[in-house]
mmCIF file of C-alpha atoms in Angstrom:
data_model
loop_
_atom_site.group_PDB
_atom_site.id
_atom_site.type_symbol
_atom_site.label_atom_id
_atom_site.label_comp_id
_atom_site.label_asym_id
_atom_site.label_seq_id
_atom_site.Cartn_x
_atom_site.Cartn_y
_atom_site.Cartn_z
ATOM 1 C CA MET W 1083 1.787 120.232 -38.648
ATOM 2 C CA ILE W 1084 -1.046 122.684 -37.767
ATOM 3 C CA SER W 1085 -2.742 124.719 -40.617
ATOM 4 C CA LEU W 1086 -5.774 125.807 -38.921
ATOM 5 C CA HIS W 1087 -7.284 128.251 -41.319
ATOM 6 C CA THR W 1088 -6.793 126.642 -44.647
ATOM 7 C CA SER W 1089 -6.305 122.952 -45.675
ATOM 8 C CA PRO W 1090 -3.402 121.831 -47.771
ATOM 9 C CA LEU W 1091 -5.983 119.891 -49.807
ATOM 10 C CA ASP W 1092 -7.660 123.221 -51.000
ATOM 11 C CA GLN W 1093 -7.089 124.563 -54.431
ATOM 12 C CA PRO W 1094 -4.468 127.340 -54.327
ATOM 13 C CA GLY W 1095 -5.574 130.561 -55.937
ATOM 14 C CA THR W 1096 -8.833 131.338 -54.268
ATOM 15 C CA GLY W 1097 -10.315 131.890 -50.703
ATOM 16 C CA ASP W 1098 -7.476 131.713 -48.154
ATOM 17 C CA ALA W 1099 -5.615 129.006 -50.120
ATOM 18 C CA GLY W 1100 -2.237 130.023 -51.626
ATOM 19 C CA GLY W 1101 1.401 129.496 -51.349
ATOM 20 C CA MET W 1102 1.098 128.387 -47.706
ATOM 21 C CA ASN W 1103 -1.083 125.395 -48.815
ATOM 22 C CA VAL W 1104 1.551 124.376 -51.276
ATOM 23 C CA TYR W 1105 4.294 124.862 -48.694
ATOM 24 C CA VAL W 1106 2.546 122.616 -46.123
ATOM 25 C CA ILE W 1107 1.614 119.663 -48.414
ATOM 26 C CA GLU W 1108 5.041 119.604 -50.322
ATOM 27 C CA LEU W 1109 7.193 119.982 -47.139
ATOM 28 C CA SER W 1110 5.125 117.102 -45.517
ATOM 29 C CA ARG W 1111 5.599 114.864 -48.499
ATOM 30 C CA ARG W 1112 9.311 115.485 -48.588
ATOM 31 C CA LEU W 1113 9.708 114.875 -44.804
ATOM 32 C CA ALA W 1114 7.757 111.662 -45.187
ATOM 33 C CA ALA W 1115 10.259 110.578 -47.833
ATOM 34 C CA GLN W 1116 12.937 111.036 -45.349
ATOM 35 C CA GLY W 1117 11.181 108.753 -42.960
ATOM 36 C CA ILE W 1118 9.251 111.364 -40.848
ATOM 37 C CA ALA W 1119 5.458 110.571 -40.341
ATOM 38 C CA VAL W 1120 3.475 113.745 -40.544
ATOM 39 C CA ASP W 1121 -0.014 114.592 -39.301
ATOM 40 C CA ILE W 1122 -1.604 117.858 -40.600
ATOM 41 C CA PHE W 1123 -4.403 119.260 -38.390
ATOM 42 C CA THR W 1124 -6.769 121.624 -40.247
ATOM 43 C CA ARG W 1125 -10.235 122.902 -39.762
ATOM 44 C CA ALA W 1126 -13.088 120.990 -41.546
ATOM 45 C CA THR W 1127 -15.011 123.229 -43.891
ATOM 46 C CA ALA W 1128 -17.543 120.808 -45.000
ATOM 47 C CA SER W 1129 -19.477 117.839 -43.408
ATOM 48 C CA SER W 1130 -18.655 115.702 -46.347
ATOM 49 C CA LEU W 1131 -14.874 115.578 -45.496
ATOM 50 C CA ALA W 1132 -13.531 112.422 -44.207
ATOM 51 C CA PRO W 1133 -12.146 112.849 -40.604
ATOM 52 C CA VAL W 1134 -8.722 111.544 -41.922
ATOM 53 C CA VAL W 1135 -7.275 111.700 -45.467
ATOM 54 C CA GLU W 1136 -4.023 109.922 -46.397
ATOM 55 C CA VAL W 1137 -2.410 112.141 -49.088
ATOM 56 C CA ALA W 1138 0.702 110.269 -49.359
ATOM 57 C CA ASP W 1139 2.626 107.586 -47.497
ATOM 58 C CA HIS W 1140 2.901 108.554 -43.807
ATOM 59 C CA VAL W 1141 1.225 111.906 -44.446
ATOM 60 C CA LEU W 1142 -2.236 112.281 -42.980
ATOM 61 C CA VAL W 1143 -4.646 115.327 -43.127
ATOM 62 C CA ARG W 1144 -6.918 115.427 -39.999
ATOM 63 C CA HIS W 1145 -10.079 117.459 -40.507
ATOM 64 C CA VAL W 1146 -11.125 118.862 -37.001
ATOM 65 C CA ALA W 1147 -14.679 119.984 -36.553
ATOM 66 C CA ALA W 1148 -14.507 123.484 -35.031
ATOM 67 C CA GLY W 1149 -17.432 125.884 -35.546
ATOM 68 C CA PRO W 1150 -19.812 125.944 -38.556
ATOM 69 C CA PHE W 1151 -18.373 124.194 -41.583
ATOM 70 C CA GLU W 1152 -19.179 127.045 -43.855
ATOM 71 C CA GLY W 1153 -19.420 130.911 -43.704
ATOM 72 C CA LEU W 1154 -16.856 131.397 -41.185
ATOM 73 C CA THR W 1155 -14.543 134.071 -42.110
ATOM 74 C CA LYS W 1156 -10.760 134.130 -41.078
ATOM 75 C CA GLY W 1157 -11.647 137.109 -38.684
ATOM 76 C CA GLU W 1158 -13.983 134.920 -36.833
ATOM 77 C CA LEU W 1159 -11.660 131.848 -36.415
ATOM 78 C CA PRO W 1160 -10.060 133.128 -33.106
ATOM 79 C CA GLY W 1161 -13.320 132.173 -31.414
ATOM 80 C CA GLN W 1162 -12.898 128.461 -32.447
ATOM 81 C CA LEU W 1163 -9.193 128.184 -31.110
ATOM 82 C CA CYS W 1164 -10.252 126.397 -28.017
ATOM 83 C CA THR W 1165 -12.551 123.845 -29.676
ATOM 84 C CA PHE W 1166 -9.722 123.182 -32.376
ATOM 85 C CA ALA W 1167 -7.029 122.796 -29.714
ATOM 86 C CA ARG W 1168 -9.108 120.578 -27.592
ATOM 87 C CA GLU W 1169 -9.532 118.169 -30.619
ATOM 88 C CA VAL W 1170 -5.888 118.230 -31.356
ATOM 89 C CA LEU W 1171 -5.021 117.391 -27.869
ATOM 90 C CA ARG W 1172 -7.627 114.632 -27.838
ATOM 91 C CA THR W 1173 -6.156 113.041 -30.998
ATOM 92 C CA GLU W 1174 -2.754 112.916 -29.373
ATOM 93 C CA ALA W 1175 -4.153 111.451 -26.095
ATOM 94 C CA ALA W 1176 -5.310 108.438 -28.038
ATOM 95 C CA HIS W 1177 -1.637 107.438 -28.906
ATOM 96 C CA PRO W 1178 1.068 106.186 -26.680
ATOM 97 C CA LEU W 1179 3.022 108.809 -24.703
ATOM 98 C CA GLY W 1180 5.555 110.794 -26.982
ATOM 99 C CA HIS W 1181 3.631 109.994 -30.182
ATOM 100 C CA TYR W 1182 4.525 113.526 -31.589
ATOM 101 C CA ALA W 1183 8.076 114.626 -31.696
ATOM 102 C CA ALA W 1184 7.516 118.228 -32.671
ATOM 103 C CA VAL W 1185 4.920 120.645 -33.573
ATOM 104 C CA HIS W 1186 5.243 122.892 -36.688
ATOM 105 C CA SER W 1187 2.479 125.599 -36.855
ATOM 106 C CA HIS W 1188 1.750 127.757 -39.785
ATOM 107 C CA TYR W 1189 0.306 131.289 -39.633
ATOM 108 C CA TRP W 1190 -0.479 132.930 -36.254
ATOM 109 C CA LEU W 1191 -3.844 131.121 -35.523
ATOM 110 C CA SER W 1192 -2.137 127.761 -35.779
ATOM 111 C CA GLY W 1193 0.637 129.100 -33.589
ATOM 112 C CA GLN W 1194 -1.724 129.707 -30.755
ATOM 113 C CA VAL W 1195 -2.815 126.131 -30.819
ATOM 114 C CA GLY W 1196 0.859 124.981 -31.348
ATOM 115 C CA ALA W 1197 1.893 126.896 -28.204
ATOM 116 C CA LEU W 1198 -0.685 124.810 -26.037
ATOM 117 C CA ALA W 1199 0.328 121.598 -27.532
ATOM 118 C CA ARG W 1200 3.954 122.486 -26.967
ATOM 119 C CA ASP W 1201 3.470 122.918 -23.350
ATOM 120 C CA ARG W 1202 1.127 119.932 -22.853
ATOM 121 C CA TRP W 1203 3.237 117.470 -24.831
ATOM 122 C CA GLY W 1204 6.680 118.735 -23.856
ATOM 123 C CA VAL W 1205 7.828 118.900 -27.459
ATOM 124 C CA PRO W 1206 9.389 121.883 -29.316
ATOM 125 C CA LEU W 1207 7.270 124.401 -31.294
ATOM 126 C CA VAL W 1208 8.564 125.363 -34.642
ATOM 127 C CA HIS W 1209 6.572 128.220 -36.217
ATOM 128 C CA SER W 1210 6.281 129.626 -39.754
ATOM 129 C CA MET W 1211 4.524 133.054 -39.879
ATOM 130 C CA HIS W 1212 3.988 133.103 -43.669
ATOM 131 C CA THR W 1213 2.629 136.644 -43.428
ATOM 132 C CA MET W 1214 2.890 139.321 -40.627
ATOM 133 C CA ALA W 1215 0.250 141.695 -39.582
ATOM 134 C CA LYS W 1216 2.860 144.564 -38.959
ATOM 135 C CA VAL W 1217 4.551 144.080 -42.302
ATOM 136 C CA LYS W 1218 1.195 144.093 -44.149
ATOM 137 C CA ASN W 1219 -0.068 147.111 -42.338
ATOM 138 C CA ASP W 1220 3.066 148.997 -43.300
ATOM 139 C CA ALA W 1221 2.390 148.297 -47.003
ATOM 140 C CA LEU W 1222 -1.417 148.447 -47.406
ATOM 141 C CA ALA W 1223 -2.792 148.407 -50.943
ATOM 142 C CA GLU W 1224 -5.214 151.237 -51.675
ATOM 143 C CA GLY W 1225 -8.639 150.280 -50.323
ATOM 144 C CA ASP W 1226 -7.274 147.256 -48.339
ATOM 145 C CA THR W 1227 -8.289 146.635 -44.832
ATOM 146 C CA PRO W 1228 -5.668 146.796 -41.965
ATOM 147 C CA GLU W 1229 -5.091 143.724 -39.958
ATOM 148 C CA PRO W 1230 -6.634 143.957 -36.525
ATOM 149 C CA LEU W 1231 -4.758 144.592 -33.155
ATOM 150 C CA ALA W 1232 -5.828 141.118 -31.920
ATOM 151 C CA ARG W 1233 -3.784 139.590 -34.747
ATOM 152 C CA VAL W 1234 -0.736 141.710 -33.833
ATOM 153 C CA ILE W 1235 -0.954 140.715 -30.269
ATOM 154 C CA GLY W 1236 -1.472 137.046 -31.266
ATOM 155 C CA GLU W 1237 1.634 137.073 -33.478
ATOM 156 C CA GLU W 1238 3.729 138.575 -30.705
ATOM 157 C CA GLN W 1239 2.668 135.848 -28.397
ATOM 158 C CA VAL W 1240 3.366 133.008 -30.767
ATOM 159 C CA VAL W 1241 6.905 134.572 -31.535
ATOM 160 C CA SER W 1242 7.428 134.611 -27.809
ATOM 161 C CA ALA W 1243 6.276 130.954 -27.302
ATOM 162 C CA ALA W 1244 8.024 129.253 -30.259
ATOM 163 C CA ASP W 1245 11.240 127.534 -29.745
ATOM 164 C CA LEU W 1246 12.266 128.294 -33.171
ATOM 165 C CA LEU W 1247 10.909 130.503 -36.016
ATOM 166 C CA VAL W 1248 11.318 129.545 -39.590
ATOM 167 C CA ALA W 1249 11.796 132.601 -41.934
ATOM 168 C CA ASN W 1250 11.487 132.258 -45.650
ATOM 169 C CA THR W 1251 14.170 134.783 -46.416
ATOM 170 C CA ASP W 1252 16.742 136.954 -44.704
ATOM 171 C CA ILE W 1253 14.385 139.944 -45.001
ATOM 172 C CA GLU W 1254 11.607 138.150 -43.086
ATOM 173 C CA ALA W 1255 14.073 137.106 -40.454
ATOM 174 C CA LYS W 1256 15.023 140.678 -39.966
ATOM 175 C CA GLN W 1257 11.345 141.741 -39.740
ATOM 176 C CA LEU W 1258 10.884 139.063 -37.083
ATOM 177 C CA ILE W 1259 13.807 140.335 -35.030
ATOM 178 C CA GLU W 1260 13.092 144.246 -35.562
ATOM 179 C CA LEU W 1261 9.270 144.249 -35.503
ATOM 180 C CA TYR W 1262 8.497 141.291 -33.195
ATOM 181 C CA ASP W 1263 11.698 141.367 -30.811
ATOM 182 C CA ALA W 1264 12.317 137.645 -31.806
ATOM 183 C CA GLU W 1265 15.679 136.424 -30.447
ATOM 184 C CA PRO W 1266 18.080 136.176 -33.405
ATOM 185 C CA GLY W 1267 19.264 132.753 -32.291
ATOM 186 C CA ARG W 1268 15.878 131.309 -32.547
ATOM 187 C CA VAL W 1269 15.219 132.471 -36.175
ATOM 188 C CA GLU W 1270 16.283 130.019 -38.943
ATOM 189 C CA VAL W 1271 16.142 131.118 -42.600
ATOM 190 C CA ILE W 1272 14.818 128.263 -44.965
ATOM 191 C CA HIS W 1273 13.839 128.977 -48.434
ATOM 192 C CA PRO W 1274 10.594 127.243 -49.571
ATOM 193 C CA GLY W 1275 11.001 125.200 -52.765
ATOM 194 C CA VAL W 1276 9.498 124.470 -56.079
ATOM 195 C CA ASP W 1277 8.376 121.150 -57.428
ATOM 196 C CA LEU W 1278 10.977 121.101 -60.248
ATOM 197 C CA SER W 1279 9.234 117.864 -61.695
ATOM 198 C CA VAL W 1280 5.957 119.793 -62.350
ATOM 199 C CA PHE W 1281 7.378 123.341 -63.007
ATOM 200 C CA ALA W 1282 9.834 122.587 -65.733
ATOM 201 C CA PRO W 1283 10.462 124.090 -69.108
ATOM 202 C CA GLN W 1284 7.991 123.349 -71.907
ATOM 203 C CA PRO W 1285 8.092 124.271 -75.631
ATOM 204 C CA LYS W 1286 6.224 127.766 -75.533
ATOM 205 C CA ASP W 1287 4.469 127.015 -78.780
ATOM 206 C CA ALA W 1288 3.093 123.553 -77.347
ATOM 207 C CA ALA W 1289 2.079 125.368 -74.137
ATOM 208 C CA ARG W 1290 0.200 127.964 -75.905
ATOM 209 C CA TRP W 1291 -1.453 125.463 -78.181
ATOM 210 C CA ALA W 1292 -2.679 123.425 -75.215
ATOM 211 C CA LEU W 1293 -4.334 126.597 -73.650
ATOM 212 C CA GLY W 1294 -5.810 127.923 -76.891
ATOM 213 C CA LEU W 1295 -3.353 130.849 -77.121
ATOM 214 C CA PRO W 1296 -2.072 132.220 -80.333
ATOM 215 C CA GLY W 1297 1.533 131.089 -81.014
ATOM 216 C CA ASP W 1298 2.798 134.706 -81.733
ATOM 217 C CA ALA W 1299 0.981 136.423 -78.806
ATOM 218 C CA HIS W 1300 2.473 138.678 -76.207
ATOM 219 C CA VAL W 1301 1.277 136.973 -73.024
ATOM 220 C CA LEU W 1302 1.510 138.768 -69.621
ATOM 221 C CA LEU W 1303 0.314 136.327 -67.008
ATOM 222 C CA PHE W 1304 -1.042 137.027 -63.460
ATOM 223 C CA ALA W 1305 -1.520 134.031 -61.285
ATOM 224 C CA GLY W 1306 -2.723 134.143 -57.645
ATOM 225 C CA ARG W 1307 -5.530 135.228 -55.480
ATOM 226 C CA ILE W 1308 -7.469 138.213 -56.604
ATOM 227 C CA GLN W 1309 -7.212 140.721 -53.682
ATOM 228 C CA PRO W 1310 -5.673 144.220 -53.149
ATOM 229 C CA LEU W 1311 -2.486 142.761 -51.549
ATOM 230 C CA LYS W 1312 -1.609 140.938 -54.731
ATOM 231 C CA ALA W 1313 -2.223 144.061 -56.978
ATOM 232 C CA PRO W 1314 -3.435 142.492 -60.051
ATOM 233 C CA ASP W 1315 -5.013 145.956 -60.930
ATOM 234 C CA VAL W 1316 -1.448 147.328 -61.209
ATOM 235 C CA LEU W 1317 -0.850 144.936 -64.153
ATOM 236 C CA LEU W 1318 -4.231 145.844 -65.831
ATOM 237 C CA LYS W 1319 -3.311 149.595 -65.533
ATOM 238 C CA ALA W 1320 0.034 149.052 -66.947
ATOM 239 C CA VAL W 1321 -1.384 147.183 -69.827
ATOM 240 C CA ALA W 1322 -3.640 150.060 -70.552
ATOM 241 C CA VAL W 1323 -0.627 152.433 -70.464
ATOM 242 C CA LEU W 1324 1.163 149.961 -73.010
ATOM 243 C CA LEU W 1325 -1.778 150.097 -75.330
ATOM 244 C CA GLU W 1326 -1.935 153.889 -75.057
ATOM 245 C CA GLN W 1327 1.768 154.065 -76.005
ATOM 246 C CA ASP W 1328 1.469 151.540 -78.865
ATOM 247 C CA PRO W 1329 -1.987 150.629 -79.985
ATOM 248 C CA THR W 1330 -0.625 148.069 -82.506
ATOM 249 C CA LEU W 1331 0.088 145.788 -79.532
ATOM 250 C CA ARG W 1332 -3.687 145.115 -78.986
ATOM 251 C CA SER W 1333 -3.946 142.546 -81.966
ATOM 252 C CA ARG W 1334 -1.244 140.359 -80.115
ATOM 253 C CA LEU W 1335 -1.606 141.075 -76.473
ATOM 254 C CA VAL W 1336 -3.171 138.458 -74.118
ATOM 255 C CA VAL W 1337 -3.344 138.944 -70.371
ATOM 256 C CA PRO W 1338 -4.569 135.968 -68.485
ATOM 257 C CA VAL W 1339 -5.589 136.391 -64.903
ATOM 258 C CA VAL W 1340 -5.513 132.923 -63.196
ATOM 259 C CA GLY W 1341 -6.963 132.820 -59.852
ATOM 260 C CA GLY W 1342 -10.081 133.699 -57.722
ATOM 261 C CA PRO W 1343 -11.155 136.305 -55.142
ATOM 262 C CA SER W 1344 -9.585 136.172 -51.810
ATOM 263 C CA GLY W 1345 -9.412 138.127 -48.499
ATOM 264 C CA SER W 1346 -10.848 141.594 -48.710
ATOM 265 C CA GLY W 1347 -11.159 141.027 -52.499
ATOM 266 C CA LEU W 1348 -14.188 138.934 -51.683
ATOM 267 C CA GLU W 1349 -16.059 142.054 -50.640
ATOM 268 C CA HIS W 1350 -16.140 143.093 -54.346
ATOM 269 C CA PRO W 1351 -15.334 139.925 -56.320
ATOM 270 C CA GLU W 1352 -16.284 141.580 -59.800
ATOM 271 C CA SER W 1353 -14.087 144.697 -59.158
ATOM 272 C CA LEU W 1354 -11.205 143.414 -61.321
ATOM 273 C CA ALA W 1355 -13.483 142.478 -64.348
ATOM 274 C CA GLN W 1356 -15.094 145.934 -63.851
ATOM 275 C CA LEU W 1357 -11.739 147.592 -63.985
ATOM 276 C CA ALA W 1358 -10.814 145.666 -67.146
ATOM 277 C CA ASP W 1359 -14.075 147.037 -68.771
ATOM 278 C CA GLU W 1360 -13.346 150.614 -67.643
ATOM 279 C CA LEU W 1361 -9.763 150.344 -69.063
ATOM 280 C CA GLY W 1362 -11.264 149.045 -72.324
ATOM 281 C CA LEU W 1363 -9.363 145.746 -71.924
ATOM 282 C CA GLN W 1364 -12.222 143.319 -72.467
ATOM 283 C CA ASP W 1365 -10.692 141.876 -75.481
ATOM 284 C CA VAL W 1366 -7.263 141.628 -73.951
ATOM 285 C CA VAL W 1367 -7.794 140.189 -70.401
ATOM 286 C CA ARG W 1368 -8.805 136.501 -69.839
ATOM 287 C CA PHE W 1369 -10.208 135.508 -66.497
ATOM 288 C CA VAL W 1370 -9.311 131.986 -65.594
ATOM 289 C CA PRO W 1371 -10.474 130.007 -62.516
ATOM 290 C CA PRO W 1372 -7.904 128.592 -60.226
ATOM 291 C CA VAL W 1373 -6.095 125.632 -61.843
ATOM 292 C CA ALA W 1374 -4.097 122.572 -60.612
ATOM 293 C CA GLN W 1375 -0.289 122.830 -60.465
ATOM 294 C CA ALA W 1376 0.273 121.090 -63.625
ATOM 295 C CA GLU W 1377 -1.950 123.350 -65.607
ATOM 296 C CA LEU W 1378 -0.399 126.367 -63.861
ATOM 297 C CA ALA W 1379 2.924 125.279 -65.003
ATOM 298 C CA THR W 1380 1.706 125.264 -68.622
ATOM 299 C CA TRP W 1381 0.269 128.756 -68.155
ATOM 300 C CA CYS W 1382 3.552 129.916 -66.907
ATOM 301 C CA ALA W 1383 5.571 128.294 -69.588
ATOM 302 C CA ALA W 1384 3.193 129.811 -72.137
ATOM 303 C CA ALA W 1385 3.811 133.362 -70.855
ATOM 304 C CA THR W 1386 6.152 135.962 -72.283
ATOM 305 C CA ALA W 1387 6.435 137.216 -68.538
ATOM 306 C CA VAL W 1388 4.752 136.516 -65.349
ATOM 307 C CA ALA W 1389 3.779 139.736 -63.282
ATOM 308 C CA VAL W 1390 3.938 139.530 -59.593
ATOM 309 C CA PRO W 1391 2.892 143.184 -58.514
ATOM 310 C CA SER W 1392 2.141 142.343 -54.837
ATOM 311 C CA TYR W 1393 2.600 144.954 -52.147
ATOM 312 C CA ASN W 1394 4.171 142.345 -49.917
ATOM 313 C CA GLU W 1395 5.119 138.737 -50.025
ATOM 314 C CA SER W 1396 7.086 136.735 -47.504
ATOM 315 C CA PHE W 1397 8.518 134.553 -50.389
ATOM 316 C CA GLY W 1398 6.563 134.811 -53.587
ATOM 317 C CA LEU W 1399 6.115 131.018 -54.614
ATOM 318 C CA VAL W 1400 4.368 131.988 -57.954
ATOM 319 C CA ALA W 1401 7.557 133.868 -58.933
ATOM 320 C CA ALA W 1402 9.794 130.964 -58.183
ATOM 321 C CA GLU W 1403 7.570 128.503 -60.005
ATOM 322 C CA ALA W 1404 7.337 130.610 -63.119
ATOM 323 C CA GLN W 1405 11.004 130.990 -63.305
ATOM 324 C CA ALA W 1406 11.346 127.183 -63.022
ATOM 325 C CA THR W 1407 9.488 126.865 -66.421
ATOM 326 C CA GLY W 1408 12.142 129.236 -67.956
ATOM 327 C CA THR W 1409 9.745 132.411 -68.012
ATOM 328 C CA PRO W 1410 11.211 135.737 -66.620
ATOM 329 C CA VAL W 1411 9.263 137.310 -63.893
ATOM 330 C CA VAL W 1412 8.495 141.115 -63.403
ATOM 331 C CA ALA W 1413 7.960 141.646 -59.721
ATOM 332 C CA ALA W 1414 7.545 144.320 -57.203
ATOM 333 C CA ALA W 1415 10.738 145.076 -55.150
ATOM 334 C CA VAL W 1416 9.171 144.009 -51.724
ATOM 335 C CA GLY W 1417 9.708 141.338 -49.285
ATOM 336 C CA GLY W 1418 10.727 137.902 -50.378
ATOM 337 C CA LEU W 1419 10.427 138.802 -53.997
ATOM 338 C CA THR W 1420 13.774 140.441 -53.825
ATOM 339 C CA THR W 1421 15.280 137.098 -52.882
ATOM 340 C CA VAL W 1422 13.185 134.987 -55.539
ATOM 341 C CA VAL W 1423 13.811 137.350 -58.361
ATOM 342 C CA ALA W 1424 17.382 138.124 -59.294
ATOM 343 C CA ASP W 1425 16.998 141.641 -60.809
ATOM 344 C CA GLY W 1426 18.505 141.709 -64.346
ATOM 345 C CA ARG W 1427 19.222 137.985 -64.264
ATOM 346 C CA SER W 1428 15.997 136.087 -63.867
ATOM 347 C CA GLY W 1429 13.524 138.915 -64.177
ATOM 348 C CA LEU W 1430 13.068 142.638 -63.392
ATOM 349 C CA LEU W 1431 12.200 144.269 -60.074
ATOM 350 C CA VAL W 1432 10.025 147.342 -60.020
ATOM 351 C CA ASP W 1433 10.481 149.762 -57.175
ATOM 352 C CA THR W 1434 6.945 151.206 -57.423
ATOM 353 C CA HIS W 1435 3.361 150.315 -58.156
ATOM 354 C CA GLU W 1436 2.946 153.087 -60.552
ATOM 355 C CA PRO W 1437 1.437 151.837 -63.869
ATOM 356 C CA ARG W 1438 3.820 153.648 -65.963
ATOM 357 C CA ASP W 1439 6.789 152.169 -64.352
ATOM 358 C CA TRP W 1440 5.253 148.668 -64.646
ATOM 359 C CA ALA W 1441 4.454 149.388 -68.387
ATOM 360 C CA ALA W 1442 8.031 150.308 -68.859
ATOM 361 C CA ALA W 1443 9.415 147.142 -67.397
ATOM 362 C CA LEU W 1444 6.845 144.848 -69.082
ATOM 363 C CA GLY W 1445 7.425 146.805 -72.375
ATOM 364 C CA ARG W 1446 11.110 146.029 -72.385
ATOM 365 C CA LEU W 1447 10.415 142.304 -72.414
ATOM 366 C CA LEU W 1448 7.851 142.685 -75.362
ATOM 367 C CA SER W 1449 10.081 144.880 -77.397
ATOM 368 C CA GLU W 1450 13.450 143.130 -76.685
ATOM 369 C CA PRO W 1451 13.130 139.445 -77.290
ATOM 370 C CA ASP W 1452 16.909 138.982 -76.735
ATOM 371 C CA LEU W 1453 16.434 140.393 -73.209
ATOM 372 C CA ALA W 1454 13.482 138.093 -72.573
ATOM 373 C CA ALA W 1455 15.406 135.075 -73.863
ATOM 374 C CA ARG W 1456 18.405 135.868 -71.561
ATOM 375 C CA LEU W 1457 16.298 136.409 -68.586
ATOM 376 C CA GLY W 1458 14.435 133.168 -69.345
ATOM 377 C CA GLU W 1459 17.658 131.457 -69.266
ATOM 378 C CA GLY W 1460 18.688 133.115 -65.974
ATOM 379 C CA ALA W 1461 15.241 132.318 -64.515
ATOM 380 C CA LEU W 1462 15.601 128.595 -65.201
ATOM 381 C CA GLU W 1463 19.069 128.673 -63.466
ATOM 382 C CA HIS W 1464 17.953 130.794 -60.486
ATOM 383 C CA ALA W 1465 14.970 128.426 -59.892
ATOM 384 C CA ARG W 1466 17.291 125.445 -59.327
ATOM 385 C CA GLU W 1467 18.345 127.128 -56.080
ATOM 386 C CA PHE W 1468 14.769 126.484 -54.677
ATOM 387 C CA SER W 1469 14.193 122.693 -54.060
ATOM 388 C CA TRP W 1470 11.712 121.179 -51.733
ATOM 389 C CA ASP W 1471 14.161 118.315 -50.829
ATOM 390 C CA ARG W 1472 16.537 120.880 -49.703
ATOM 391 C CA THR W 1473 13.864 122.699 -47.787
ATOM 392 C CA ALA W 1474 12.837 119.371 -46.168
ATOM 393 C CA GLU W 1475 16.483 118.662 -45.131
ATOM 394 C CA ARG W 1476 16.965 122.134 -43.614
ATOM 395 C CA THR W 1477 13.647 121.922 -41.859
ATOM 396 C CA LEU W 1478 14.381 118.635 -40.371
ATOM 397 C CA ALA W 1479 17.622 120.021 -38.931
ATOM 398 C CA ALA W 1480 15.656 122.910 -37.681
ATOM 399 C CA TYR W 1481 13.432 120.466 -35.666
ATOM 400 C CA GLU W 1482 16.568 118.831 -34.246
ATOM 401 C CA ARG W 1483 17.885 122.330 -33.338
ATOM 402 C CA ALA W 1484 14.578 123.291 -31.648
ATOM 403 C CA HIS W 1485 14.843 120.199 -29.449
ATOM 404 C CA GLU W 1486 18.307 121.340 -28.358
ATOM 405 C CA LEU W 1487 17.033 124.866 -27.575
ATOM 406 C CA MET W 1488 14.199 123.430 -25.523
ATOM 407 C CA ARG W 1489 16.493 121.086 -23.589
ATOM 408 C CA TYR W 1490 18.807 124.010 -22.969
ATOM 409 C CA GLU W 1491 16.081 126.123 -21.738
ATOM 410 C CA ALA W 1492 14.893 123.438 -19.501
ATOM 411 C CA SER W 1493 18.220 122.838 -18.000
ATOM 412 C CA ASP W 1494 18.894 126.582 -17.409
ATOM 413 C CA GLU W 1495 15.479 126.830 -15.580
ATOM 414 C CA VAL W 1496 16.615 123.897 -13.467
ATOM 415 C CA ALA W 1497 19.984 125.509 -12.646
ATOM 416 C CA SER W 1498 18.294 128.813 -11.752
#
């Protein structure tokens, strides 16, 4: 595995750490449980990090020194690709020939390194985009920064080089084919999973007591990185509309925002808190630093609803995790969220980012407890469709298929 720009050991919810971090570590653990040893290469961001960390039986995280440990932005990382790639190749050279059977790269920066390793080692490259510049630029949040042309070109190169592309959803597969000219026969749709042993139903009263929340509160939760793409401001503006329409809600309304600044949100890390002040929500909104998965599960279980108002999501792991606790999700009808959230069955999808539309959807769950209960039951049922064990099984089959595609391509070249 190559996860150059963010380590699977980093705490999701801040910086560049998010659903991809969870994806890499959980998939690696499940592959190891099926007898596949996994090395995860990531860039070292502190001198105190051990060169190699064993995170589970047969799962190693290898910290590669490439550039300064701190202060390097994601936009500056392309300048460290050669150094990073050299260290990856050097690690393989210390082992017997054929030590690695496949390379699975995550995000376009890793794909650039993976393409070099593929050619050098003669093994297939499987790549997961996680996010795509062309998709993001087509749905920019107000004030967000477009992805640079260098990333677009880099992604096109990785799509061309990969033996197999793993898409999280049918929508992502279609985007790869239509926007990046990926060969349909080289795109495999594999849903990410949820750790159903962690994200499981909990008594709502007990979850709220553990977090210091009133038992009778209306709890509207946002969990994720605080940046324009994730649109937590849409939730706050919707809450302001709800309170304008019904001021009596204020005494019972709690809006936890669990996460930290990320991406272009780092340029104005206090902007969301300032917005809460401007909207008069100081007594309603609670800012909570990123938390471990077990505590996040408690926050989800404590919520009346979880809001995912992102402008784009390749999958939307938080939505799947929330549903696994039996909590309905109100999500934007974009990208993978239309797969993760079953509209009217496990939650509600909103076609716009207009605060009044979001207030209407959230207000339904607050005013119609029977609807909230029914969607909560549907959320629990829908979440069972997303299992990391199933993801690992299908990914392992994708590695085998990538080998076949590579062999076919090689034989075709010889024949011609």
